[in-house]
């Protein structure tokens, strides 16, 4: 038997069983061995719906939007496939080009347009009809090359139909418990539909390590690899696969040696996690006795149990987007109240910071798609507070629900994507008028309204923090977007993932200065971006004077372990030294050295 040392990764040996090592971005750590469930693209509701003659232009427009989205996806896949290397990269590239061609002024599109126009068919049904027709013609010809074209046209058609149906139509339901999900892309809304224990790990071809899919994977403790383009080649449902989410490495159809090696590594990983559990109830304080609040970020109510198990003393960021995902309607005040009341009650008096809707960018809600359209650059478009002020009834319903749950436990209202003090004053006006309306309706709203605060996640807000202080009761620094917008790096784009650098001195200066100003003005300040959950950065935050961090539940104990070994004076000195540097690689090294000694 081949012996593999602990730190050595077995390499691709082209063995006859088809073993293949696939690499991507390590988005969420952990080791899982299981069977692949390749997202079933066959399950699509193509039933015929008769459309009114007046709606034909809209339906045709829908078709064109679906075609444009499909082409966009294929282009992204093509550029991602360049990273695969070798012949596989070329093969994938050619295939993607051919698929784009099939969607450009092709018989497929023209045929669907015709059916919508002449037979009043809905777009999805029209596409499925044309595909069947073309594929049946191909299948009548006894030639292997032509037969392959028939399956290509079906593949392209399925992609187009998926785009037409939107994100609510993903077929996870049939995946067995403990499955390893393989998909081209997994959206935050898809993850919201995972049943507990159903998906034990996932690997996707697209996606950046700082996007919400990655964040949710970490929060749910599901190992994940994103941006692994090669995963879509030659994998079948039921194949055995090993996922090492920390390293960003998957082994498809592993050998016995691989299985032995990774079974051991998985046991080591589980043992390390179990050891950390003993820290759950010890005080969260530095060596010199300074208490640090460790709160949890929550994307889905299902994560609440893990937050409490890992000793969270509050929720520092409740991303309210979950209430809007996978719904083709907007939840009203009562529905939101019920969902939030459940969370606040289960927190038993611990504080909960509820962020108003931050749909937009990569976080989409079907019911808001019409309003938001698809701007040319969604991360810079109508999202967060911009959308809420454009559609104030959204904010009113959310604020009313939050004000009503404030009777059940301490809550705070957090406004995302703030750039100007006017946005905060407008939000506050709406907040006060909602409170007035609720009182008039007989709700017992507290005299002093729960604090209203701003996310500091856009450089403009960080640079004018003194002005925002006039309208904000607290601040929460969102390092994910702050890094994205400061460095002009799309956090979801795997192509530039290597350039996403939260230790860039520009980002660190903004964070340091926001913390300093907030402390000077006695405004409570926390950090709730992913940086807060990385124990390597804990000394930096403590050294900047931060005393409240909010993170994915899985990070709570590792961060607590780190801060209990720190001394605040030492950390301050280290932070000051770090801030004299201009090179983030050097900063990372300095932090590693400091952490090794602490
Ligand atoms: C952030 O931007 O750091 C943040 C916490 O918000 P989100 O990740 O939800 O955009
Ligand atoms: Mg953000």
Tab-separated table of N, CA and C in Angstrom, residues 2 55 64 77 96 138-139 149-150 163 190 202 207 214 223 246-247 313 326 332 436 485 503 506 513 550 571 588:
chain	number	residue	atom	x	y	z
A	2	UNK	N	0.539	2.192	-0.846
A	2	UNK	CA	1.293	3.446	-0.925
A	2	UNK	C	1.090	4.236	0.378
A	55	UNK	N	-49.822	40.053	-23.608
A	55	UNK	CA	-48.581	39.760	-22.868
A	55	UNK	C	-47.473	39.163	-23.724
A	64	UNK	N	-35.761	36.702	-24.127
A	64	UNK	CA	-34.485	37.332	-24.473
A	64	UNK	C	-33.615	37.538	-23.234
A	77	UNK	N	-18.342	30.678	-17.313
A	77	UNK	CA	-17.792	29.315	-17.216
A	77	UNK	C	-16.564	29.175	-18.096
A	96	UNK	N	-18.032	25.668	-24.444
A	96	UNK	CA	-18.792	26.844	-24.015
A	96	UNK	C	-19.044	27.776	-25.207
A	138	UNK	N	-32.275	15.232	-34.871
A	138	UNK	CA	-30.890	14.736	-34.782
A	138	UNK	C	-30.867	13.242	-34.491
A	139	UNK	N	-31.741	12.832	-33.574
A	139	UNK	CA	-31.636	11.440	-33.120
A	139	UNK	C	-32.042	10.457	-34.212
A	149	UNK	N	-24.448	16.139	-30.680
A	149	UNK	CA	-25.030	17.496	-30.851
A	149	UNK	C	-26.434	17.536	-30.237
A	150	UNK	N	-27.166	16.420	-30.370
A	150	UNK	CA	-28.513	16.386	-29.784
A	150	UNK	C	-28.427	16.580	-28.278
A	163	UNK	N	-32.808	29.399	-16.462
A	163	UNK	CA	-32.744	30.863	-16.342
A	163	UNK	C	-34.141	31.461	-16.412
A	190	UNK	N	-30.476	28.979	-2.726
A	190	UNK	CA	-30.429	27.507	-2.785
A	190	UNK	C	-30.087	26.943	-1.404
A	202	UNK	N	-20.270	20.794	-0.437
A	202	UNK	CA	-20.582	21.033	-1.840
A	202	UNK	C	-19.399	21.613	-2.596
A	207	UNK	N	-18.104	30.957	-8.387
A	207	UNK	CA	-18.328	31.560	-7.065
A	207	UNK	C	-17.029	31.949	-6.388
A	214	UNK	N	-20.401	31.386	0.234
A	214	UNK	CA	-19.276	30.953	1.068
A	214	UNK	C	-19.546	31.278	2.538
A	223	UNK	N	-18.539	22.055	4.752
A	223	UNK	CA	-17.326	22.232	3.949
A	223	UNK	C	-17.688	22.537	2.491
A	246	UNK	N	-10.984	23.123	3.553
A	246	UNK	CA	-9.939	24.038	4.003
A	246	UNK	C	-8.898	24.244	2.918
A	247	UNK	N	-8.508	23.158	2.289
A	247	UNK	CA	-7.476	23.243	1.246
A	247	UNK	C	-8.032	23.588	-0.125
A	313	UNK	N	-22.911	35.461	22.863
A	313	UNK	CA	-23.623	36.222	23.893
A	313	UNK	C	-24.638	37.175	23.271
A	326	UNK	N	-36.535	32.624	-1.872
A	326	UNK	CA	-37.406	31.517	-2.286
A	326	UNK	C	-38.882	31.817	-2.080
A	332	UNK	N	-45.231	40.147	4.562
A	332	UNK	CA	-45.742	41.369	5.173
A	332	UNK	C	-45.242	41.485	6.618
A	436	UNK	N	-44.941	55.693	15.541
A	436	UNK	CA	-46.152	56.479	15.829
A	436	UNK	C	-47.390	55.712	15.359
A	485	UNK	N	-15.243	47.222	-1.888
A	485	UNK	CA	-15.381	48.554	-2.478
A	485	UNK	C	-14.090	49.378	-2.392
A	503	UNK	N	-6.249	42.612	4.304
A	503	UNK	CA	-5.117	43.190	5.041
A	503	UNK	C	-4.454	44.329	4.274
A	506	UNK	N	-4.978	50.067	3.089
A	506	UNK	CA	-6.085	51.016	2.927
A	506	UNK	C	-7.306	50.544	3.728
A	513	UNK	N	-9.532	53.758	11.814
A	513	UNK	CA	-10.023	55.121	12.054
A	513	UNK	C	-11.497	55.134	12.462
A	550	UNK	N	-18.522	40.120	15.773
A	550	UNK	CA	-19.627	39.225	15.427
A	550	UNK	C	-19.222	38.389	14.220
A	571	UNK	N	-1.167	43.907	22.215
A	571	UNK	CA	-1.896	43.926	20.942
A	571	UNK	C	-1.899	45.333	20.357
A	588	UNK	N	0.678	40.219	7.038
A	588	UNK	CA	0.221	38.862	7.357
A	588	UNK	C	1.308	38.109	8.118
